[in-house]
Short mmCIF file of C-alpha atoms in Angstrom, two decimals:
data_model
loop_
_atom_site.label_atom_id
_atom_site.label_comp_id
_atom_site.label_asym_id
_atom_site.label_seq_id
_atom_site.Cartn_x
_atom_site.Cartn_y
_atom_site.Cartn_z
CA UNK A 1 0.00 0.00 0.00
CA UNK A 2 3.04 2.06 1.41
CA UNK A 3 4.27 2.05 -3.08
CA UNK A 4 1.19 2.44 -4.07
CA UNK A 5 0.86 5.88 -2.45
CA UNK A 6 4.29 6.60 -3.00
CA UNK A 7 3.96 6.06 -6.98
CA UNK A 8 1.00 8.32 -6.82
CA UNK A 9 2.28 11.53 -5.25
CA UNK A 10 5.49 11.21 -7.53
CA UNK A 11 3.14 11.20 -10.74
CA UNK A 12 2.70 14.72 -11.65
CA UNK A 13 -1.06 15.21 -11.74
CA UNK A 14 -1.43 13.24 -8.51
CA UNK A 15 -4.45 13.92 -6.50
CA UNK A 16 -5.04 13.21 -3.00
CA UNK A 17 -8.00 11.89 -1.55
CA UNK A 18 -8.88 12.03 2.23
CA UNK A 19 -11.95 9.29 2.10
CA UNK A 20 -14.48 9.18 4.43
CA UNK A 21 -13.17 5.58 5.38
CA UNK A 22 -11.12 7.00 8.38
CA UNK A 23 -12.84 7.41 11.25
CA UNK A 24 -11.15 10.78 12.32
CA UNK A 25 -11.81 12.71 9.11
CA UNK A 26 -15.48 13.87 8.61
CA UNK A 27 -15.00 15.84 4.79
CA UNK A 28 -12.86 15.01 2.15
CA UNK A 29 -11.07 17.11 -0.86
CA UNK A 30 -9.33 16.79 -3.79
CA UNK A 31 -6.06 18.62 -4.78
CA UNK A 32 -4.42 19.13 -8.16
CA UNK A 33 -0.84 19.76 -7.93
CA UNK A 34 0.78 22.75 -9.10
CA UNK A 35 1.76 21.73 -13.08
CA UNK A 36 0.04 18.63 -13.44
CA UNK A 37 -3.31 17.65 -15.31
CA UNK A 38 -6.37 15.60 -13.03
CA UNK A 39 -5.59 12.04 -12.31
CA UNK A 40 -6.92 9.14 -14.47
CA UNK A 41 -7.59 7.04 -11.98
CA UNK A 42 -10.89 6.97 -10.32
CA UNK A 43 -12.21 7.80 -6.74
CA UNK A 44 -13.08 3.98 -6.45
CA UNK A 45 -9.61 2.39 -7.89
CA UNK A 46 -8.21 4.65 -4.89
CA UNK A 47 -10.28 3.49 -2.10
CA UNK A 48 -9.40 -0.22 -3.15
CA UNK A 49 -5.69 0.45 -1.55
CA UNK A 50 -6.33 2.83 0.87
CA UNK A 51 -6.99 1.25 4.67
CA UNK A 52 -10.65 0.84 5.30
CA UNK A 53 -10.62 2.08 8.67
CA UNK A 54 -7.62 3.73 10.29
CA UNK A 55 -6.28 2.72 13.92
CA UNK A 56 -5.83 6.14 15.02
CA UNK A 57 -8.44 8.22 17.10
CA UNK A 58 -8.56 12.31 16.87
CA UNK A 59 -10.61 13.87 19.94
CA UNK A 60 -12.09 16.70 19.55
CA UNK A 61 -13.28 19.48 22.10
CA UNK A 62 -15.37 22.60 21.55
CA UNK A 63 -13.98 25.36 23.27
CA UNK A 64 -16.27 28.41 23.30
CA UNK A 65 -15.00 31.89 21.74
CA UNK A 66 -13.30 34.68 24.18
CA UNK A 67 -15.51 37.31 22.62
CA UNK A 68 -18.48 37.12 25.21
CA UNK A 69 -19.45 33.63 25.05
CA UNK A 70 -18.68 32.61 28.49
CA UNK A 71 -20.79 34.24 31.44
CA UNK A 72 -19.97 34.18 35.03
CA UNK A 73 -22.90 33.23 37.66
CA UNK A 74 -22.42 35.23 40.75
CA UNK A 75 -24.19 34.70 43.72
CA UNK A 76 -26.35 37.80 44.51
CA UNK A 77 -27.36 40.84 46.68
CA UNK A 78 -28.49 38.64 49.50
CA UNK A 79 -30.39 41.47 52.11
CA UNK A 80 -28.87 44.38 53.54
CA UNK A 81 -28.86 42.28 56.76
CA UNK A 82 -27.28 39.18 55.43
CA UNK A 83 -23.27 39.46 54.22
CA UNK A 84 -22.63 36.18 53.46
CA UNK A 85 -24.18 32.69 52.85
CA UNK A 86 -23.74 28.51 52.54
CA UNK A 87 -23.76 26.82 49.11
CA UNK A 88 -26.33 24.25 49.87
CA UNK A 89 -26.81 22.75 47.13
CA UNK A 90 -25.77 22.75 43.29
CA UNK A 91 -29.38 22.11 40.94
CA UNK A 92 -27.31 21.61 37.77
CA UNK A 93 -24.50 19.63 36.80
CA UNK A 94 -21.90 20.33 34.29
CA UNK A 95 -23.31 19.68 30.70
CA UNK A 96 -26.44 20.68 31.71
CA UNK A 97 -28.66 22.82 29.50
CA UNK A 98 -30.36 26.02 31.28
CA UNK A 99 -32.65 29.30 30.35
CA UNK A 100 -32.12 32.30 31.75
CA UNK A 101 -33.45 32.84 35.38
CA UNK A 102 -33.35 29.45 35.55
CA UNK A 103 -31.79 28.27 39.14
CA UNK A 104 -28.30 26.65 39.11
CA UNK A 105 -27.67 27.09 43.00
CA UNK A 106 -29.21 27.39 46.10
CA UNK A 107 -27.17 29.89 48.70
CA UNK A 108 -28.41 28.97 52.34
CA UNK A 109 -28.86 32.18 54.76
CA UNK A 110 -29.02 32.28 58.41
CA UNK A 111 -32.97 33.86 57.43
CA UNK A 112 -33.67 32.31 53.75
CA UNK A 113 -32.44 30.12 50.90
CA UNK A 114 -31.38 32.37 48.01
CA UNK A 115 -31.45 31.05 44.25
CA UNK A 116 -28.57 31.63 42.42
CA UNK A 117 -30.09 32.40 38.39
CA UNK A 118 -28.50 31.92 35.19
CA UNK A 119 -27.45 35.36 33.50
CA UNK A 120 -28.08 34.05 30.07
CA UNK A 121 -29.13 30.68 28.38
CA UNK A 122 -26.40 28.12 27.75
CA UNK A 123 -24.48 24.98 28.89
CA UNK A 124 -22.81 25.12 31.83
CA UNK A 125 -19.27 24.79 31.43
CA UNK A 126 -18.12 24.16 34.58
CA UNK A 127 -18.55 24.79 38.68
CA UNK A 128 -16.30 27.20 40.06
CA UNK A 129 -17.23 26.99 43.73
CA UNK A 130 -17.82 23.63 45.99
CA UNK A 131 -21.06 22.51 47.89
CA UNK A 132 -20.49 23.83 51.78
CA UNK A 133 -18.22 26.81 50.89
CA UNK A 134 -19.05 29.99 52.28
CA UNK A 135 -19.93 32.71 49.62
CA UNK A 136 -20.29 36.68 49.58
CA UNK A 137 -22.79 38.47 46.87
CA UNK A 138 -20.61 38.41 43.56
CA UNK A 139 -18.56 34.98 44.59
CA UNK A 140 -18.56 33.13 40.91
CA UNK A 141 -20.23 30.21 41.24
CA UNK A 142 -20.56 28.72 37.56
CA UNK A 143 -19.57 29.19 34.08
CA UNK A 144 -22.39 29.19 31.45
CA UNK A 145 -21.17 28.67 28.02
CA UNK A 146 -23.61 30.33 25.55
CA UNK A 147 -22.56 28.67 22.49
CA UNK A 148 -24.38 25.14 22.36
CA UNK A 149 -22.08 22.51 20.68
CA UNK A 150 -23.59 20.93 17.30
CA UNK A 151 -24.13 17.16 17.20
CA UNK A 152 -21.68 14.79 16.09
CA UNK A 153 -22.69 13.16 13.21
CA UNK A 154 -21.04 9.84 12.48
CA UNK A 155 -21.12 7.67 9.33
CA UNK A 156 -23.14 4.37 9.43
CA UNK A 157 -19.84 2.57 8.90
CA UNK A 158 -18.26 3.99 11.35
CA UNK A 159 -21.15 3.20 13.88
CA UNK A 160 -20.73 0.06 12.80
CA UNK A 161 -17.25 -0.55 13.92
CA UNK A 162 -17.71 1.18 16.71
CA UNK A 163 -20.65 -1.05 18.03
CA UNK A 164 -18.78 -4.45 16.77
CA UNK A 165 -18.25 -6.20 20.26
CA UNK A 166 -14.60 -7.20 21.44
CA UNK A 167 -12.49 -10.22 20.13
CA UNK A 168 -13.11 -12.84 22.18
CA UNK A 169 -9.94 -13.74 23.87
CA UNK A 170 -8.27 -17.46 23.09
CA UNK A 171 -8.81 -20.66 24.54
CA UNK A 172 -5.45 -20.80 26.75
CA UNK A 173 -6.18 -17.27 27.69
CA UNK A 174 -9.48 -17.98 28.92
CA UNK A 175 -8.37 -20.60 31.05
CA UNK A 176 -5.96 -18.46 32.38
CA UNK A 177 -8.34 -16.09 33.48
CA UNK A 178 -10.71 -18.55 34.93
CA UNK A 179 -7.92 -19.95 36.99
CA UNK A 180 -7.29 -16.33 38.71
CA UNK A 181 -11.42 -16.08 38.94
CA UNK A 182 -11.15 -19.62 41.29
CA UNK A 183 -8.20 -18.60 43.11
CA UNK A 184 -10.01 -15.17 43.91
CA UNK A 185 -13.47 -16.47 44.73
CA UNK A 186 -11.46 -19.33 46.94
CA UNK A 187 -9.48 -17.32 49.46
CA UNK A 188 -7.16 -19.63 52.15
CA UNK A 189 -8.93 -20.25 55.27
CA UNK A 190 -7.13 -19.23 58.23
CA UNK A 191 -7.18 -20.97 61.62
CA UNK A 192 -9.21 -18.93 64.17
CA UNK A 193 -7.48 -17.78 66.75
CA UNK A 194 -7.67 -18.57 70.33
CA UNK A 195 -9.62 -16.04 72.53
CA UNK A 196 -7.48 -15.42 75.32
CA UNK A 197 -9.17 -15.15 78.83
CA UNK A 198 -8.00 -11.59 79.04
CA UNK A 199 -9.59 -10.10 76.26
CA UNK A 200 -13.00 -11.92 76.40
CA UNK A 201 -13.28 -10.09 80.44
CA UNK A 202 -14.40 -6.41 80.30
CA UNK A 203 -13.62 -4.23 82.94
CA UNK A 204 -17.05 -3.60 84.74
CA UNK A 205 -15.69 0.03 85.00
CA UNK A 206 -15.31 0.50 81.18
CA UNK A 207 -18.14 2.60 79.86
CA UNK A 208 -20.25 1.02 77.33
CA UNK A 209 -19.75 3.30 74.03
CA UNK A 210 -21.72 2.59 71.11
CA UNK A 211 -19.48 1.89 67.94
CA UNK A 212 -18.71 5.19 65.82
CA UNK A 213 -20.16 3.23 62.31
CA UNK A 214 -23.84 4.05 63.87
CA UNK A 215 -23.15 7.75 64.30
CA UNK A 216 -23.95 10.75 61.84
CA UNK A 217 -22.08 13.82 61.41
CA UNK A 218 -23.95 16.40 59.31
CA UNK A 219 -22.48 20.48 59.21
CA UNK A 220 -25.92 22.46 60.67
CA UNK A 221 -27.51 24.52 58.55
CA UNK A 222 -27.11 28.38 58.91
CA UNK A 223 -30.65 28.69 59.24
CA UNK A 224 -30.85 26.43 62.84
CA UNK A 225 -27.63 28.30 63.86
CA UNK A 226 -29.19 30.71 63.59
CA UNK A 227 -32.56 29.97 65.14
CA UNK A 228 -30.00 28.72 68.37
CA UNK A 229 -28.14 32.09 67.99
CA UNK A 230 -31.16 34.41 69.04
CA UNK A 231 -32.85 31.92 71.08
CA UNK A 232 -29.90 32.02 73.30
CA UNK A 233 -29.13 35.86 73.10
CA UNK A 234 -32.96 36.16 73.91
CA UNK A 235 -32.79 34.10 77.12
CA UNK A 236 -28.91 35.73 77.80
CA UNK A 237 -30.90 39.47 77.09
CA UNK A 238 -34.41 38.99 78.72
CA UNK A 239 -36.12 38.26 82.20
CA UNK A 240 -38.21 35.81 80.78
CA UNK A 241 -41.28 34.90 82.67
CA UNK A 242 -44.64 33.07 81.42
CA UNK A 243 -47.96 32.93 82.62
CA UNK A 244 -51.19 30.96 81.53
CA UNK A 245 -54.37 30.54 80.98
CA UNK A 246 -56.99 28.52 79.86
CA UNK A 247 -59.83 29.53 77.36
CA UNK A 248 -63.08 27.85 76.35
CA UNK A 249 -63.45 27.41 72.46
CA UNK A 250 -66.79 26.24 72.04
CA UNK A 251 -68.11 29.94 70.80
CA UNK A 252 -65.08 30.16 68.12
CA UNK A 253 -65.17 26.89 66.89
CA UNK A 254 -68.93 27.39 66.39
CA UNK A 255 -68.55 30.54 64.73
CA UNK A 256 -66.06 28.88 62.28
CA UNK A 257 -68.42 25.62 61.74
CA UNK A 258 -71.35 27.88 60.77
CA UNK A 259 -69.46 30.32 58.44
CA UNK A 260 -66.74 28.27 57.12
CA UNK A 261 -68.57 26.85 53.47
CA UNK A 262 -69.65 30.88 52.62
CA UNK A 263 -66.34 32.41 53.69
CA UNK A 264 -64.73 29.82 51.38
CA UNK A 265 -67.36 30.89 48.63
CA UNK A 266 -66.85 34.74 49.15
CA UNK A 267 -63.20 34.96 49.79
CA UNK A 268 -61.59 31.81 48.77
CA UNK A 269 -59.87 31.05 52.19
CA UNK A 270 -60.61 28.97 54.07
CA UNK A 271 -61.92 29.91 57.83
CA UNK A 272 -59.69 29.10 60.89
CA UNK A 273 -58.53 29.70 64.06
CA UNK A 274 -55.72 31.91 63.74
CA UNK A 275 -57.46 34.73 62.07
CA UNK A 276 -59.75 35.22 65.58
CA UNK A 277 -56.50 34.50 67.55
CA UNK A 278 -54.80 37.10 65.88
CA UNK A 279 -57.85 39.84 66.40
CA UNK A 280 -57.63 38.73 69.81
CA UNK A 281 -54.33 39.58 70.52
CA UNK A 282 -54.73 42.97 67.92
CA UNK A 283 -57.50 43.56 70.56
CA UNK A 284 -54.97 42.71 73.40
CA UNK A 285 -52.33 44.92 72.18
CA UNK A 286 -54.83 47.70 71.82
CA UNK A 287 -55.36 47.66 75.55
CA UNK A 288 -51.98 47.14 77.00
CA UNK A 289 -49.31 48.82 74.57
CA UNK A 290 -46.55 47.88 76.60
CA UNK A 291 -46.98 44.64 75.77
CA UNK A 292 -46.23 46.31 72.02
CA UNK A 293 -43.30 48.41 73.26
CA UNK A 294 -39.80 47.39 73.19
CA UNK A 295 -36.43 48.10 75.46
CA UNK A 296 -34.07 49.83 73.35
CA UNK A 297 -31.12 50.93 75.65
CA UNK A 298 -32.01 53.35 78.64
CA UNK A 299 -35.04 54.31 76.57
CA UNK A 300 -38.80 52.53 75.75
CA UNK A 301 -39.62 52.14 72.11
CA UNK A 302 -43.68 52.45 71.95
CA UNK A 303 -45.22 51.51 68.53
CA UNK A 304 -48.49 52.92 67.58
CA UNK A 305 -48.52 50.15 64.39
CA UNK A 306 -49.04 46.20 65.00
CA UNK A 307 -47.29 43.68 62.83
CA UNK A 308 -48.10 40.30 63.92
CA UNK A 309 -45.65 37.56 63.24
CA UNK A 310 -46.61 33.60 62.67
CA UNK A 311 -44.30 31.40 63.75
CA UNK A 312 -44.00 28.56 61.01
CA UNK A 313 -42.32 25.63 61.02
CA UNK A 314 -40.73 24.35 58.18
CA UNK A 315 -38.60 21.13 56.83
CA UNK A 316 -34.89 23.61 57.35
CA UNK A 317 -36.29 25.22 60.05
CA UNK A 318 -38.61 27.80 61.83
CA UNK A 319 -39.07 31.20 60.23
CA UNK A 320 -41.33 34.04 61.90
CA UNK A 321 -43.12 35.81 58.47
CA UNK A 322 -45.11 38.91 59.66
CA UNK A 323 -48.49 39.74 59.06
CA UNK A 324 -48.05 43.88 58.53
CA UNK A 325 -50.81 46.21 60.08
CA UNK A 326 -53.11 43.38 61.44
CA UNK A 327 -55.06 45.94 63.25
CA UNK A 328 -56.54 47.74 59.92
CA UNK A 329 -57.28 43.92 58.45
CA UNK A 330 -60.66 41.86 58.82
CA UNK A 331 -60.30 38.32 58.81
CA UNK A 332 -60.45 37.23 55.33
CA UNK A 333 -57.74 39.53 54.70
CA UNK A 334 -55.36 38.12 58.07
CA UNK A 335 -56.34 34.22 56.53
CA UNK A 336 -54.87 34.98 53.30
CA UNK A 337 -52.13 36.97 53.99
CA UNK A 338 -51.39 33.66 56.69
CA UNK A 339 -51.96 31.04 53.37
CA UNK A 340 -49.81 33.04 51.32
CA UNK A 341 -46.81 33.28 53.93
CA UNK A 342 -46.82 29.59 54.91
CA UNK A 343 -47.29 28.33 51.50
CA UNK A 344 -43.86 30.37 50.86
CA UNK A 345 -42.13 29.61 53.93
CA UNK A 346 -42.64 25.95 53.31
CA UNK A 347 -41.63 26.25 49.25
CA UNK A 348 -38.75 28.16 50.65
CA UNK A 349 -39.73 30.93 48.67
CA UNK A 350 -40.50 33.85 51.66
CA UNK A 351 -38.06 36.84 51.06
CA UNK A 352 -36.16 38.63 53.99
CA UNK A 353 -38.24 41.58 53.78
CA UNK A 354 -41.34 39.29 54.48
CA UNK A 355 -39.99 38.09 58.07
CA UNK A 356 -38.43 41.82 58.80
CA UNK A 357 -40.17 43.34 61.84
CA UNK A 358 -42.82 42.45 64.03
CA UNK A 359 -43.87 43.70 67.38
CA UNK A 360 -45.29 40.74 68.39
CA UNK A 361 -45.35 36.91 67.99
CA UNK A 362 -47.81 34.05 68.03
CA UNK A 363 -46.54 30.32 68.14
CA UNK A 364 -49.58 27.79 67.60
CA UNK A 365 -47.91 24.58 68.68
CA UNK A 366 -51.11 22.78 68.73
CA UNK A 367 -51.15 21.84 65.53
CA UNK A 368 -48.27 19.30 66.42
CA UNK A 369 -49.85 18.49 69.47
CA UNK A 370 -48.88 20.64 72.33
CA UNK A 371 -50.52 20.68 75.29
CA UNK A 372 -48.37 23.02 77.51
CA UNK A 373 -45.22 24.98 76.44
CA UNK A 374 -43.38 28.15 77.66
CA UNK A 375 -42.00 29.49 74.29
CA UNK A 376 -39.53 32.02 74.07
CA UNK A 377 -39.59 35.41 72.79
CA UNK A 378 -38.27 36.95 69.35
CA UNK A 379 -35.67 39.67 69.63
CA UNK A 380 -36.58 42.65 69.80
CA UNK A 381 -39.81 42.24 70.59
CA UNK A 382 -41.39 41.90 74.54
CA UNK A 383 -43.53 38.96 74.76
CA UNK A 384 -45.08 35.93 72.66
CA UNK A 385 -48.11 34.04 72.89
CA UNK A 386 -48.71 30.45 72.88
CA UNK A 387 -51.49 28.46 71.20
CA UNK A 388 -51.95 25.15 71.89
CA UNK A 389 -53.86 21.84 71.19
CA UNK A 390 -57.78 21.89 71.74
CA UNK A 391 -58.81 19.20 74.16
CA UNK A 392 -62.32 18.18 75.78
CA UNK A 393 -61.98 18.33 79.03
CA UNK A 394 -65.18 18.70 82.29
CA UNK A 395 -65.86 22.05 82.65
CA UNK A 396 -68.34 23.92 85.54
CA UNK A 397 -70.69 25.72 83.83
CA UNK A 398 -73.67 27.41 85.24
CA UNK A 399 -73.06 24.80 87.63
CA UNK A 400 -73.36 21.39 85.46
CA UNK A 401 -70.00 19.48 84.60
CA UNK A 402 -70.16 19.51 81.06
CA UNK A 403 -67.24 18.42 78.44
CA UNK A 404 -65.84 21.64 76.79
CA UNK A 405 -63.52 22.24 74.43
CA UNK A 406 -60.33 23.63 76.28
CA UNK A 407 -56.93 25.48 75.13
CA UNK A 408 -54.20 26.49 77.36
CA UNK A 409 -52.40 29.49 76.23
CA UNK A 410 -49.41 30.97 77.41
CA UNK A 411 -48.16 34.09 77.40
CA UNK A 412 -43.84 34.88 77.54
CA UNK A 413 -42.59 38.51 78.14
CA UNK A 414 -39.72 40.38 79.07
CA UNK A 415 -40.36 41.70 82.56
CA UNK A 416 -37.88 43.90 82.57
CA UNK A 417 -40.87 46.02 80.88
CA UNK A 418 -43.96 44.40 81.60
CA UNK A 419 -45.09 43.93 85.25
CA UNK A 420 -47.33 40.48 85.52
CA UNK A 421 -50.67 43.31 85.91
CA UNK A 422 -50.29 43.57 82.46
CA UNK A 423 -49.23 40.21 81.36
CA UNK A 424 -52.18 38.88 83.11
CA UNK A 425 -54.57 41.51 82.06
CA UNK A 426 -53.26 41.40 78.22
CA UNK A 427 -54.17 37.12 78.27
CA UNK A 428 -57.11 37.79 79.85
CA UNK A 429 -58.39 40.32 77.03
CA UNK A 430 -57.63 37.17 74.61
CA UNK A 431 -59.64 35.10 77.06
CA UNK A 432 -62.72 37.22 76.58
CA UNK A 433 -62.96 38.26 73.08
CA UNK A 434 -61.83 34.84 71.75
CA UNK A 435 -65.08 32.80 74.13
CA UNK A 436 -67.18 35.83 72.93
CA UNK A 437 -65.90 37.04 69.39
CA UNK A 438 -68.83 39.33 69.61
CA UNK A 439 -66.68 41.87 71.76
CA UNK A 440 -65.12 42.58 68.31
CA UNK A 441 -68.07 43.81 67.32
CA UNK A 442 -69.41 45.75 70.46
CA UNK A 443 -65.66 46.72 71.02
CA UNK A 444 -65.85 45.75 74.96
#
């Protein structure tokens, strides 16, 4: 073959042919040399010398142009409050196609998870930045290539040899390698040793310990260090002191099972418990603004507005959205303004400025199934109140035992500011208007 070629590119009009029949060359040409006249042999005399299919392999890589085609993804402004953040997660892999605005990233807060959004549409190149590294707005977290590579097209002899399975290896060979298989699958025995009398005995003064392989050690999230953060600054900062009460739902709860299918029909929310909680403690507030006010150095912050925050528990964690001038809202508008916060704090959607504020807190831990708890306040406010689970219990009334159903609420402030008169005054309001929601109403 080696002659063949050689006799060819000495004949003057020689023309050389780059066929399709090697696997690393996709186009072919033709060339007339300089002085010579076309060659008069054909394209198919050619191919009958040249090697069908050449041994050697050519990779090839795209690279993407320096004139704008690769864009950075940053992380970004995260909250005036918040300078840095935890790459929690990565939701793209290299190779990966994605539109703009699409998420590629999740940053992890100590308030909320932050998306991290691709600038422009593309491939993403590579990952610049790891999963657990810490990350300021404007850290480069990916490269997004915006060029998108064209397919590979490959002849249908090529795919051919390509998908041809191996040689299968010789006889002796195989024998060989079954031999090895035996000798691997068969390891030597070895004698068990003798338990010496001194190791089986344990010291009866040797703790116990259970073995390391059934222990987990996951980093904590910023979000719960944070959570343990101002839980312990609050009990470090405040006097805390509870007190309790019981109230009698029957009224409310009737109030709700009359009403509930035409508030659904009118306002498209459904009719609970919180909204009347929350007009309670609106009502509360209204008549002891202490309980409203705040410590802020040698001076007493009073706040003539009332922003109510939820407490909400969600899979990372608990997050306190706020309900913004409850006092000017009915209760359709409190039980959708609730819906739409805790369908975002659970979606992990809510935004910083949603859970910035509040003056005052309510925790319902009876919809997990608290009977009793002593929760403890959110900095910088002055007091929280507890919800918890509705249970029948015998009640006196009008002088008949008769089963009622009960809630025990709870009421935590900083008494520093707020003398028990008012503590016990401001859960007794919520007492009264929520057993007779028509105080709303009357305003007594």
């Amino acid at each position: 073959m080696a002659s063949n070629l050689a006799r060819l590119i000495r004949r003057p009009a020689a023309t050389l042919f780059l066929l399709r029949s090697y696997r690393h060359v996709r186009q072919f040409s033709h060339h007339i040399l300089p002085g010579g006249s076309n060659c008069s042999k054909s394209t198919r005399e050619l191919i009958d010398f040249l090697p069908k299919a050449s041994p050697y392999q050519v990779w090839s890589r795209s690279f993407a142009s320096d004139s704008g085609e690769l864009i950075d993804a940053v992380v970004p402004f995260m909250g005036e409050s918040i300078t840095d953040g935890t790459l929690a997660t990565f939701l793209k892999k290299p190779g990966d196609i994605v539109q703009v605005d699409e998420p590629i990233a999740q940053i992890e807060t100590d308030k909320v998870t932050i998306d991290v959004a691709s600038p422009e549409s593309g491939i993403i190149q590579k990952l610049i930045a790891k999963e657990g590294d810490t990350v300021t707005p404007g850290t480069k977290v990916a490269v997004i290539s915006k060029s998108v590579p064209s397919d590979t097209h490959v002849a249908p002899s090529e795919e051919k040899v390509q998908k041809d399975s191996p040689v299968p290896s010789p006889p002796a060979e195989k024998e060989k390698i079954e031999e090895k298989l035996v000798k691997i699958e068969t390891p030597k025995q070895e004698k068990p040793k003798a338990v010496t009398p001194s190791s089986s005995k344990i010291s009866p003064s040797e703790p116990q310990l259970p073995p390391k392989e059934r222990e987990r050690r996951v980093p904590m999230p910023r979000l719960r260090k944070r959570v343990a953060t101002r839980l312990k600054d609050s009990q470090n900062t405040f006097a805390l002191l509870t007190t309790f009460n019981e109230v009698d739902m029957t009224n409310l709860m009737k109030l709700r099972s009359d009403y509930k299918d035409a508030f659904l029909e009118k306002h498209g929310v459904k009719l609970g418990l919180m909204s009347g909680f929350v007009k309670a403690a609106v009502s509360g507030l209204q008549h002891q603004p202490v309980i409203n006010a705040v410590i802020d150095g040698d001076d007493i912050i009073y706040r003539d507005y009332i922003d109510i925050s939820i407490a909400v528990g969600t899979p990372k964690g608990l997050v306190v959205p706020v309900v913004r001038n409850a006092d000017n809202m009915n209760f359709a508008e409190i039980e959708k303004e609730i819906s739409t916060l805790a369908k975002k704090a659970t979606a992990g959607t809510i935004s910083i400025d949603e859970m910035a504020g509040g003056t005052f807190t309510i925790s319902n831990g009876g919809v997990y199934g608290s009977l009793l708890s002593t929760p403890i306040i959110n900095p910088p406010q002055s007091a929280i109140l507890g919800m918890h689970s509705v249970v029948s219990r015998p009640m006196v009334v009008d002088g008949n035992v008769i089963p009622r159903p009960m809630m025990y609420l709870s009421l935590t402030y900083d008494h520093r500011l707020i003398d028990g008169r008012e503590a016990v005054f401001f859960l007794r309001r919520i007492k009264d208007v929520v057993e007779d929601p028509r105080r709303l109403l009357l305003d007594l």
